[in-house]
Coordinates of C-alpha atoms and ligand atoms in Angstrom, one line a residue:
X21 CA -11.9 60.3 16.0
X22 CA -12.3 63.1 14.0
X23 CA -15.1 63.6 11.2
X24 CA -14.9 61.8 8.2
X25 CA -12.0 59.6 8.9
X26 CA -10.0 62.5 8.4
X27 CA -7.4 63.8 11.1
X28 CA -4.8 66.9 11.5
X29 CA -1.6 64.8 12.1
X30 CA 0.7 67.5 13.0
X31 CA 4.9 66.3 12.4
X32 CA 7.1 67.9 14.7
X33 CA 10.9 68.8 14.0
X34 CA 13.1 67.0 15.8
X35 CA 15.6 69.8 17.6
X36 CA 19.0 68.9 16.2
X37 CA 22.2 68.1 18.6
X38 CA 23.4 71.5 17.0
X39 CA 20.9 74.0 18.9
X40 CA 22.1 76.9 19.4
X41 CA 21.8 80.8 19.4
X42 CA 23.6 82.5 16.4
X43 CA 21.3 85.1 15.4
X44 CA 20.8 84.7 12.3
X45 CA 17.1 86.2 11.4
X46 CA 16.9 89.8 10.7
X47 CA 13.2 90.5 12.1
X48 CA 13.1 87.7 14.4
X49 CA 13.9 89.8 17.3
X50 CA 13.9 86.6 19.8
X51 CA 16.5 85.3 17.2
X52 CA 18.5 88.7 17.3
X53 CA 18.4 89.1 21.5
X54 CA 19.5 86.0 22.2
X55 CA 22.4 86.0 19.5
X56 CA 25.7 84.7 20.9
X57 CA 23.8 83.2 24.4
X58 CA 24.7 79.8 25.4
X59 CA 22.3 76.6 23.9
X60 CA 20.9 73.9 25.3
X61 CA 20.8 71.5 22.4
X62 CA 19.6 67.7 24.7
X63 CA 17.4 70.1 27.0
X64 CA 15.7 71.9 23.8
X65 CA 15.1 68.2 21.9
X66 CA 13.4 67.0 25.1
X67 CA 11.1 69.7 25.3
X68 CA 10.2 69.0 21.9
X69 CA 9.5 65.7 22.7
X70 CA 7.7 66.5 25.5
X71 CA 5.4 68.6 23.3
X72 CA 5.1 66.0 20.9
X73 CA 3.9 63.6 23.7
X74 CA 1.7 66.3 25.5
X75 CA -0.5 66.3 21.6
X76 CA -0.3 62.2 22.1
X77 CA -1.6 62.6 25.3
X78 CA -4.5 64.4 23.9
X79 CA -5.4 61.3 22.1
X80 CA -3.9 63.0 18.5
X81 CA -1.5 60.9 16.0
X82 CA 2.0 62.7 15.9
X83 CA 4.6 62.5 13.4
X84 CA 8.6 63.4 13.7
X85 CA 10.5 64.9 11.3
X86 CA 14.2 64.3 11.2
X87 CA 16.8 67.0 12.2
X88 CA 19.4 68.0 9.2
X89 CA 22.9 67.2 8.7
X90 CA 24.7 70.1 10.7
X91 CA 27.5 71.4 10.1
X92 CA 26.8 71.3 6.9
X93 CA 30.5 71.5 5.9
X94 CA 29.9 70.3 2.2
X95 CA 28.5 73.8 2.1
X96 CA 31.4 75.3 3.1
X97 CA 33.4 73.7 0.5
X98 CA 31.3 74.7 -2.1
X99 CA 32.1 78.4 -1.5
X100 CA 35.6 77.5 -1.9
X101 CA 37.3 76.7 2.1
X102 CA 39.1 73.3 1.7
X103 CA 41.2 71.2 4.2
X104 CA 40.0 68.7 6.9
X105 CA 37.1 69.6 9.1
X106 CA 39.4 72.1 11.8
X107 CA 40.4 73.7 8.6
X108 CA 37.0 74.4 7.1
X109 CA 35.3 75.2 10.3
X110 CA 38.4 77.8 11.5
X111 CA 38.9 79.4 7.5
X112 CA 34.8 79.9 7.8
X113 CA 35.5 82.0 10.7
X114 CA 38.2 83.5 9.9
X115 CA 36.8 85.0 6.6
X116 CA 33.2 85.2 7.6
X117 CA 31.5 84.3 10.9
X118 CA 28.0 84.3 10.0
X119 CA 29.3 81.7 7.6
X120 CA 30.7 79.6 10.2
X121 CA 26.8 80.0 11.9
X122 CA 24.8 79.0 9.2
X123 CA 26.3 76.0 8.6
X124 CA 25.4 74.8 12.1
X125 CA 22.1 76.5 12.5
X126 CA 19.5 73.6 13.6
X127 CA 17.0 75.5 11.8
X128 CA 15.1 72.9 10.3
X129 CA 13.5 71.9 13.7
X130 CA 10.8 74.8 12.6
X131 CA 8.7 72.1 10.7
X132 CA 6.2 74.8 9.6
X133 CA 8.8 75.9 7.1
X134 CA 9.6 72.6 5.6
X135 CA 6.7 73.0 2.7
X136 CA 3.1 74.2 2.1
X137 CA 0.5 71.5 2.3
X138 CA -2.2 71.3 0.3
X139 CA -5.0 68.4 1.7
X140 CA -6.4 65.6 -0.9
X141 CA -10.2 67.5 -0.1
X142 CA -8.8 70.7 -2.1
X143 CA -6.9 69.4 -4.9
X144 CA -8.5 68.6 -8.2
X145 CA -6.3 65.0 -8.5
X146 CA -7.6 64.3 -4.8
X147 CA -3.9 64.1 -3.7
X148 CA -2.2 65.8 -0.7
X149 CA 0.0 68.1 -2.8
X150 CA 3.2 68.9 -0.9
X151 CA 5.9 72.3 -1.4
X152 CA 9.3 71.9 0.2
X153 CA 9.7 75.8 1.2
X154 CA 13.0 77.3 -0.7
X155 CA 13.6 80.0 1.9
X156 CA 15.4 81.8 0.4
X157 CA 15.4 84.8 2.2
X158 CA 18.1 83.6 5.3
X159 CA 21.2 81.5 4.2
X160 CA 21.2 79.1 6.6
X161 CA 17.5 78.3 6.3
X162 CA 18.2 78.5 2.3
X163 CA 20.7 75.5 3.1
X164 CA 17.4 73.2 4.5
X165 CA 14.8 72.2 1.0
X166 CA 17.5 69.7 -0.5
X167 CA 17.5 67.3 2.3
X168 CA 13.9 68.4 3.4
X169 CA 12.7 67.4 -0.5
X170 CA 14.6 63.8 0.2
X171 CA 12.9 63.6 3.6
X172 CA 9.7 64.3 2.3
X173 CA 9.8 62.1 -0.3
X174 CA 10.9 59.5 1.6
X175 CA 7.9 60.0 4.2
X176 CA 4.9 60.9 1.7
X177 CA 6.5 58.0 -0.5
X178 CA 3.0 56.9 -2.8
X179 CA 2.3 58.3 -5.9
X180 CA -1.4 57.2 -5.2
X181 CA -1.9 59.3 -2.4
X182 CA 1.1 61.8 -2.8
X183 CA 3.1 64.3 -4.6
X184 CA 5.9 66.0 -3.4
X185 CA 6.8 69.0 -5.8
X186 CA 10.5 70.7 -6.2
X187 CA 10.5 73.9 -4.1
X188 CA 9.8 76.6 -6.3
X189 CA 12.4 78.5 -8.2
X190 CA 15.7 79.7 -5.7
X191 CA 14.7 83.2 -6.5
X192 CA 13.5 86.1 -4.2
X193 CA 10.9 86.4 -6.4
X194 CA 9.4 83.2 -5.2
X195 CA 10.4 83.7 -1.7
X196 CA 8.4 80.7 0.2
X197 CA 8.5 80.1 3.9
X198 CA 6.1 77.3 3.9
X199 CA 3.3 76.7 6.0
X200 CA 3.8 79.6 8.1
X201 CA 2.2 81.9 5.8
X202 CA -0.8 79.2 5.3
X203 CA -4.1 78.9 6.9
X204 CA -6.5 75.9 5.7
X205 CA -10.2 76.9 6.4
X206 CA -13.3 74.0 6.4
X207 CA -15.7 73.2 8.4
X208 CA -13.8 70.0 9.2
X209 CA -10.7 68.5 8.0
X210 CA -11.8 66.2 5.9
X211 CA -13.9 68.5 3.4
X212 CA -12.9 70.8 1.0
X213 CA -11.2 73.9 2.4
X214 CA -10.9 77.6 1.5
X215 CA -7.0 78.0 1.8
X216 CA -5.8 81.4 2.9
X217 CA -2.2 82.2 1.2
X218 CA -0.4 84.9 3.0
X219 CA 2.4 87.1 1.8
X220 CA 4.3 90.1 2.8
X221 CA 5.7 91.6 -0.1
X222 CA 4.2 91.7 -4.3
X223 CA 6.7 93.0 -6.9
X224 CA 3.9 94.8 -8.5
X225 CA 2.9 96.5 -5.7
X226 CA 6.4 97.3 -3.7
X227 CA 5.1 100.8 -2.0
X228 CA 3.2 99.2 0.1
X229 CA 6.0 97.1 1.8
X230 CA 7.9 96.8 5.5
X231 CA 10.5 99.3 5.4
X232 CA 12.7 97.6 8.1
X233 CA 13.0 94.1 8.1
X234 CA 13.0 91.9 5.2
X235 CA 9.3 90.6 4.3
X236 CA 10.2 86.9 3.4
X237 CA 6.9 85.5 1.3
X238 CA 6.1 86.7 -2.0
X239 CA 2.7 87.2 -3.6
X240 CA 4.2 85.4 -6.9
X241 CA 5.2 82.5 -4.6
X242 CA 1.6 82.1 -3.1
X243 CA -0.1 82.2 -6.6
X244 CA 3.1 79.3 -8.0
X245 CA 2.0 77.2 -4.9
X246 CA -1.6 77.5 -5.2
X247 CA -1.0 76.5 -9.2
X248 CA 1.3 74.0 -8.7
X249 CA -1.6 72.5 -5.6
X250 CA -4.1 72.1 -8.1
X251 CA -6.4 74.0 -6.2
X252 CA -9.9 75.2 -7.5
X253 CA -8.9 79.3 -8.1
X254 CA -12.4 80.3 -6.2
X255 CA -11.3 78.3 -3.2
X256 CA -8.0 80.3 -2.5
X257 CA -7.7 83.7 -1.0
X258 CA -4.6 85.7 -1.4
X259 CA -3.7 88.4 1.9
X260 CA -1.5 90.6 2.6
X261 CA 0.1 91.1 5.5
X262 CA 0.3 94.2 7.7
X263 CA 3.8 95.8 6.6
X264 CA 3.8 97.8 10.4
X265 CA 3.2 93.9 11.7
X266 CA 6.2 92.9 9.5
X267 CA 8.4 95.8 11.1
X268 CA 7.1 95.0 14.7
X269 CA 8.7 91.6 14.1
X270 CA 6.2 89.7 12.7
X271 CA 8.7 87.9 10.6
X272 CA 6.2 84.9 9.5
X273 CA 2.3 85.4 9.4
X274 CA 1.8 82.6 12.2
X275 CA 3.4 84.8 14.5
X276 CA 0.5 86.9 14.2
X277 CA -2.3 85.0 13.1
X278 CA -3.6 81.3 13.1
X279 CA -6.7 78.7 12.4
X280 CA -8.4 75.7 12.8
X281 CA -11.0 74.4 10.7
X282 CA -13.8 77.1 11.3
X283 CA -12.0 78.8 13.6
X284 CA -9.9 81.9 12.9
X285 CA -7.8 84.1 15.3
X286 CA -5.7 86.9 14.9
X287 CA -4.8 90.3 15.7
X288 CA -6.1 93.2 14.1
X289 CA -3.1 94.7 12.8
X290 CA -2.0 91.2 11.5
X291 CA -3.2 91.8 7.7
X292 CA -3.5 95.1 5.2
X293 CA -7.3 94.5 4.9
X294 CA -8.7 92.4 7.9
X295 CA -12.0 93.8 7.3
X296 CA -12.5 92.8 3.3
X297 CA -10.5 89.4 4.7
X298 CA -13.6 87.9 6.6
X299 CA -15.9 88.6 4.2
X300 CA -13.4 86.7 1.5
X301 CA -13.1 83.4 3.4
X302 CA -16.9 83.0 4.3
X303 CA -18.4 83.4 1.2
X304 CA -16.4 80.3 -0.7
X305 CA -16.7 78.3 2.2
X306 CA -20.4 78.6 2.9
X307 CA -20.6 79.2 6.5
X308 CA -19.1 82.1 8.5
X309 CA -15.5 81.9 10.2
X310 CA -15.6 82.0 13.6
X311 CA -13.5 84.8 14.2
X312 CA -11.3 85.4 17.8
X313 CA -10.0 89.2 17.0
X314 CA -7.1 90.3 19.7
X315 CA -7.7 94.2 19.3
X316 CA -4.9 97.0 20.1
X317 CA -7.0 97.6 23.0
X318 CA -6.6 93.9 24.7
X319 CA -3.1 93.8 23.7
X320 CA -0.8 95.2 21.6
X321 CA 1.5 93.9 18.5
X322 CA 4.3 94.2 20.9
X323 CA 2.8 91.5 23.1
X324 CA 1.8 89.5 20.5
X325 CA 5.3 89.1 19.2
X326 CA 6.9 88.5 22.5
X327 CA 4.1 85.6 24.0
X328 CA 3.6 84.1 20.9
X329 CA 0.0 83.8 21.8
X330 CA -0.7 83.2 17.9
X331 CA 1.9 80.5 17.8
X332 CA 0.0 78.3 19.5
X333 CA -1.6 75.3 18.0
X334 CA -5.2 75.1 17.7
X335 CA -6.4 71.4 17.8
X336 CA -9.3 69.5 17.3
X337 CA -9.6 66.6 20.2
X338 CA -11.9 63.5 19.2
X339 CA -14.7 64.4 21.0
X340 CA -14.8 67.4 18.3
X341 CA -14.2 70.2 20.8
X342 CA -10.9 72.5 20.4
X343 CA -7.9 72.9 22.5
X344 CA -5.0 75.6 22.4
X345 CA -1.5 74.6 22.8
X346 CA 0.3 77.8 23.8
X347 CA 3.6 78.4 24.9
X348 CA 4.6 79.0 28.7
X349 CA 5.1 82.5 27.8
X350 CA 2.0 83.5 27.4
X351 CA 0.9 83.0 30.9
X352 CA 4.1 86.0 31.4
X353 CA 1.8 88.7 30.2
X354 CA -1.4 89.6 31.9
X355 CA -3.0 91.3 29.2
X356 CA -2.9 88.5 26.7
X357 CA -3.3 85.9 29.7
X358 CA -6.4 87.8 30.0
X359 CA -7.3 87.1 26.9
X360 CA -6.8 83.7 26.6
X361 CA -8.8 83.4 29.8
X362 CA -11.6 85.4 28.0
X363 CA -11.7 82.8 24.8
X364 CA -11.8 79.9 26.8
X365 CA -14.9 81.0 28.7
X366 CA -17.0 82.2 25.4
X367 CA -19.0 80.1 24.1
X368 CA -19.3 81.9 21.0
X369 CA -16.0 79.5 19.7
X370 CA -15.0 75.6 20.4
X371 CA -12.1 76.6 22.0
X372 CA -12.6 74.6 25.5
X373 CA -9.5 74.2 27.0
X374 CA -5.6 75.7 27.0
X375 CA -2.5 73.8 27.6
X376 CA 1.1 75.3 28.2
X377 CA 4.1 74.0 27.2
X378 CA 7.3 74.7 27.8
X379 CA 9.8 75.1 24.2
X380 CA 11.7 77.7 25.7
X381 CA 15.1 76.9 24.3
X382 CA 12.6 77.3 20.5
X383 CA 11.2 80.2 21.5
X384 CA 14.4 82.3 22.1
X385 CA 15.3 81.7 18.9
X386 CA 11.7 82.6 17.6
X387 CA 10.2 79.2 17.3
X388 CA 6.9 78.7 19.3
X389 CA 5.0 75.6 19.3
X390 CA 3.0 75.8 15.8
X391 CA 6.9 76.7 14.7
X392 CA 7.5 73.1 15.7
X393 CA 5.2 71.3 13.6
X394 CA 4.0 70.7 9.9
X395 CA 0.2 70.1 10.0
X396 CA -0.9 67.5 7.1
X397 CA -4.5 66.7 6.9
X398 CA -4.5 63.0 5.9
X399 CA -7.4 60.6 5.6
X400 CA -7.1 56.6 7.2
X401 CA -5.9 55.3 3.9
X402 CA -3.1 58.2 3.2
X403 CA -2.3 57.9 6.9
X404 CA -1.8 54.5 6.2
X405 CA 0.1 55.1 2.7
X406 CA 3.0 57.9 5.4
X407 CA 6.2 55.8 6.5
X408 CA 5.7 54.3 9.3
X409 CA 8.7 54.4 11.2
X410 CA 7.9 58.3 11.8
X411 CA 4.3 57.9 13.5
X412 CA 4.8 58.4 17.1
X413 CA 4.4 55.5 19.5
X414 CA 4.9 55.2 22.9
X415 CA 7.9 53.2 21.9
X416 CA 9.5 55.4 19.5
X417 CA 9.0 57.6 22.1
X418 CA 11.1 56.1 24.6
X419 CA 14.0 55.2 21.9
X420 CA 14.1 59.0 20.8
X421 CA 14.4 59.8 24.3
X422 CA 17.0 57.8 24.6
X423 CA 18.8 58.7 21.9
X424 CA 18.7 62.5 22.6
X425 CA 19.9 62.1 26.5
X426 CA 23.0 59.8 24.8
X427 CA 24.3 61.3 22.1
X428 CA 23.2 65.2 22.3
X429 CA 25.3 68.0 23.4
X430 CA 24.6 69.4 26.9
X431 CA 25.2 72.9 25.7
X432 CA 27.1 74.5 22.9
X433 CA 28.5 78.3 22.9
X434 CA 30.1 80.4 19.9
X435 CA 33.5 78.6 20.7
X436 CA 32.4 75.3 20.0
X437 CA 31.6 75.9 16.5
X438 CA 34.9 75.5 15.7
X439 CA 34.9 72.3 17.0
X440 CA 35.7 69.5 14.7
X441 CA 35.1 66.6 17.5
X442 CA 31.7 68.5 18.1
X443 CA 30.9 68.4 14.4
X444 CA 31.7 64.7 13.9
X445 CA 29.7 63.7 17.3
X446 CA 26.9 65.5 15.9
X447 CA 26.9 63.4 12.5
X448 CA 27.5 60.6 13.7
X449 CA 24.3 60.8 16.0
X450 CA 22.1 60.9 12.7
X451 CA 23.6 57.4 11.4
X452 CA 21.5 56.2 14.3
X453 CA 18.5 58.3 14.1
X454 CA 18.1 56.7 10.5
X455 CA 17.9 53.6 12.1
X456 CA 15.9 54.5 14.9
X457 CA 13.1 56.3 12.2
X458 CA 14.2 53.2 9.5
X459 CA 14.9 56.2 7.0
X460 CA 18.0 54.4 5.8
X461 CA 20.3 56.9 3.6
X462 CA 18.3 60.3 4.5
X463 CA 21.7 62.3 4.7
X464 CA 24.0 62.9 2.2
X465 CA 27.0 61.3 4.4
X466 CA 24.9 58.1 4.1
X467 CA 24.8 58.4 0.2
Ligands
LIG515 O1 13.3 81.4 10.4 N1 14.8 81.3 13.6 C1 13.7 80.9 12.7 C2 12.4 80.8 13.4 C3 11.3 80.2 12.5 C4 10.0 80.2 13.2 N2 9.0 79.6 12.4 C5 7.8 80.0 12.2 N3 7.3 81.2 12.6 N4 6.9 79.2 11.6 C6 13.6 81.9 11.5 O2 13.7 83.1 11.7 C7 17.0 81.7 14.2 C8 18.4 81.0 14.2 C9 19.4 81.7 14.9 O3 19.4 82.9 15.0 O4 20.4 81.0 15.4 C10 16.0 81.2 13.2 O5 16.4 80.7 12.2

């Protein structure tokens, strides 16, 4: 196992039965391509679990994270549409049709938005601190912290080991994506960490910002959450991120950037000041980063965006080496394959080995595999302290694939959404899920 009885357990969103392509994310091109396209909801949940067992296979502990209720028509009541379901789901449209899309969006399934985690090594209480993200910046995802606060709470459920904070404030000012715009730093999991906040817009400095597409984490959010963490000031580092990167679709900094422990890779143009960065990191954490810079000249921003090279995972396997977990795309474009090729054979990293996976259905809505996941450091004993019933086992395994292949839409197109037998089947399937995870009462048609 890992150093110090300490592991990465990475929980992976379970793709909802209500997948599907609305595009809803201004600067998420993937998501704004594909808008209006035909989903694969069954098809995209097993390919999540396929990841989820390919990280298993690696000899990692994976956890699961629950889909949300969807449609979320208490939503739409609460903007003022009444009547039975038909009713809700057609007035919706009628008045508004990106209403009638958010409420379905299975959005949640990008676990790296569901909070920011800070590990027991870097808090001063020596508990794992835990943000559920407000996203604010896109309706439907602004629709995801109640339930992902209940989840959580219900997961990470012992004050001893655990607190789960409120998301910050529902303001743009504390715009928080989560653990997207996150990197944890240490030489290995289980000591203290330098954590890297990242952020793409700061009220007091708005000049330097993207110009056309949103930028959707504050600076004030970063500074609330690294407050709020209990984290020792001279630990955290506060970066900006490139506004040109923003504007080239960089809509979250893991799209552009990502680490591992020691390890840190990312693209040139990812940040405002990579240079000053380095320097930043190494000195509180004692050691240099190991850095794995993709320049302009290996491949561009353009390619980065479109193979989601840095939205791979980057894990440590128990014999200490490192693996990369990358998504099937990347293998479409030469010059970043290239690359990839290139880290693997340097020994100047612990990067030994890359594995492809296949989350296409994800991806075309801008969701790679680090997307996927919420990585929570945990020692044996707060491992021990997480809910059970969403640890990965062979078994549960086998009874969510089960699940998924009964009860999950083969595909769902704009027409559908206006479905009322679609929304009901789609409910109903997460009465059994609770069972299944023995979450009893996660959803608030269960309450
Ligand atoms: O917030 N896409 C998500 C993708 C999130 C990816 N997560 C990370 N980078 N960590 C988003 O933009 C698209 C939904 C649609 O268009 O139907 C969407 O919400």
């Amino acid at each position: 196992m890992p150093t110090d009885g300490f592991q990465e357990v990475n929980f992976d969103g379970l793709i909802g039965p209500t997948h599907n392509y609305s595009g809803l994310s201004a600067g998420n091109i993937a998501s704004l391509s594909n808008a209006g396209g035909t989903s694969k909801p069954k098809a995209a949940a097993l390919q999540g679990l396929s990841k989820m067992k390919a990280l298993m296979d690696l000899g990692l502990t994976q956890g699961i994270l629950p889909p949300q209720q969807r449609p979320d028509l208490a939503f739409l009541r609460s903007i003022g549409f009444t009547g039975d379901d038909a009713q809700l789901l057609s007035q919706a449209n009628d008045a508004d049709p990106t209403l009638l899309n958010a409420v379905w969006s299975a959005s949640s399934m990008w676990a790296a938005n569901a909070a920011t985690i800070s590990p027991s090594p870097d808090t001063s209480d020596n508990k794992v601190h835990i943000t559920p993200a407000n996203l604010v910046s896109n309706l439907h995802r602004s629709i995801e912290h109640p339930t992902a606060t209940r989840m959580l709470s219900m997961i990470f459920n012992n004050q001893d080991h655990f607190t789960v904070h409120d998301p910050l404030p529902d303001q743009a000012r504390f715009a928080d994506e989560g653990a997207a715009n996150h990197i944890r730093f240490a030489s290995s999991h289980g000591q203290p960490g330098i954590e890297l906040f990242v952020y793409g817009v700061d009220i007091h400095d708005p000049g330097n910002s993207a110009r056309n597409y949103p930028s959707r984490q504050t600076r004030a959010a970063c500074q609330a959450l690294a407050r709020i963490h209990k984290l020792d000031p001279t630990q955290v580092i506060y970066a900006r991120q490139h506004p040109d990167a923003i504007d080239a679709g960089v809509f979250h900094n893991d799209v552009i950037a990502t680490g591992n422990e020691r390890v840190f890779m990312y693209h040139e143009q990812a940040f405002a000041t990579s240079r000053s960065l380095l320097t930043d990191l190494s000195s509180p954490l004692g050691e240099p980063v190991i850095t794995i810079e993709a320049h302009d000249s290996d491949f561009s921003i353009n390619d980065a965006v479109t193979s989601y090279l840095f939205n791979s995972q980057i894990v440590t396997l128990p014999d200490g080496s490192m693996a990369l977990v990358a998504p099937l795309e990347v293998t479409e474009n030469p010059r970043v394959a290239r690359f990839i090729d290139k880290t693997i054979a340097e020994t100047s990293n612990p990067i030994n080995t890359v594995h492809y996976l296949d989350v296409r259905e994800s991806m075309r809505n801008g969701g790679g595999p680090a997307c996927l996941r919420l990585r929570v450091p945990l020692s044996d004993h707060e491992l021990a302290a997480v809910h059970q019933g969403v640890i990965m086992t062979d078994d549960l395994m086998a009874k969510l694939t089960d699940f998924v292949s009964r009860t999950y839409p083969d595909e769902i197109s704009r027409a559908d959404l206006l479905d009322p037998a679609l929304a009901k089947s789609c409910i109903d399937a997460l009465d059994e899920l609770t069972q299944i995870l023995n979450l009893p009462k996660l959803y608030p048609f269960q309450q």
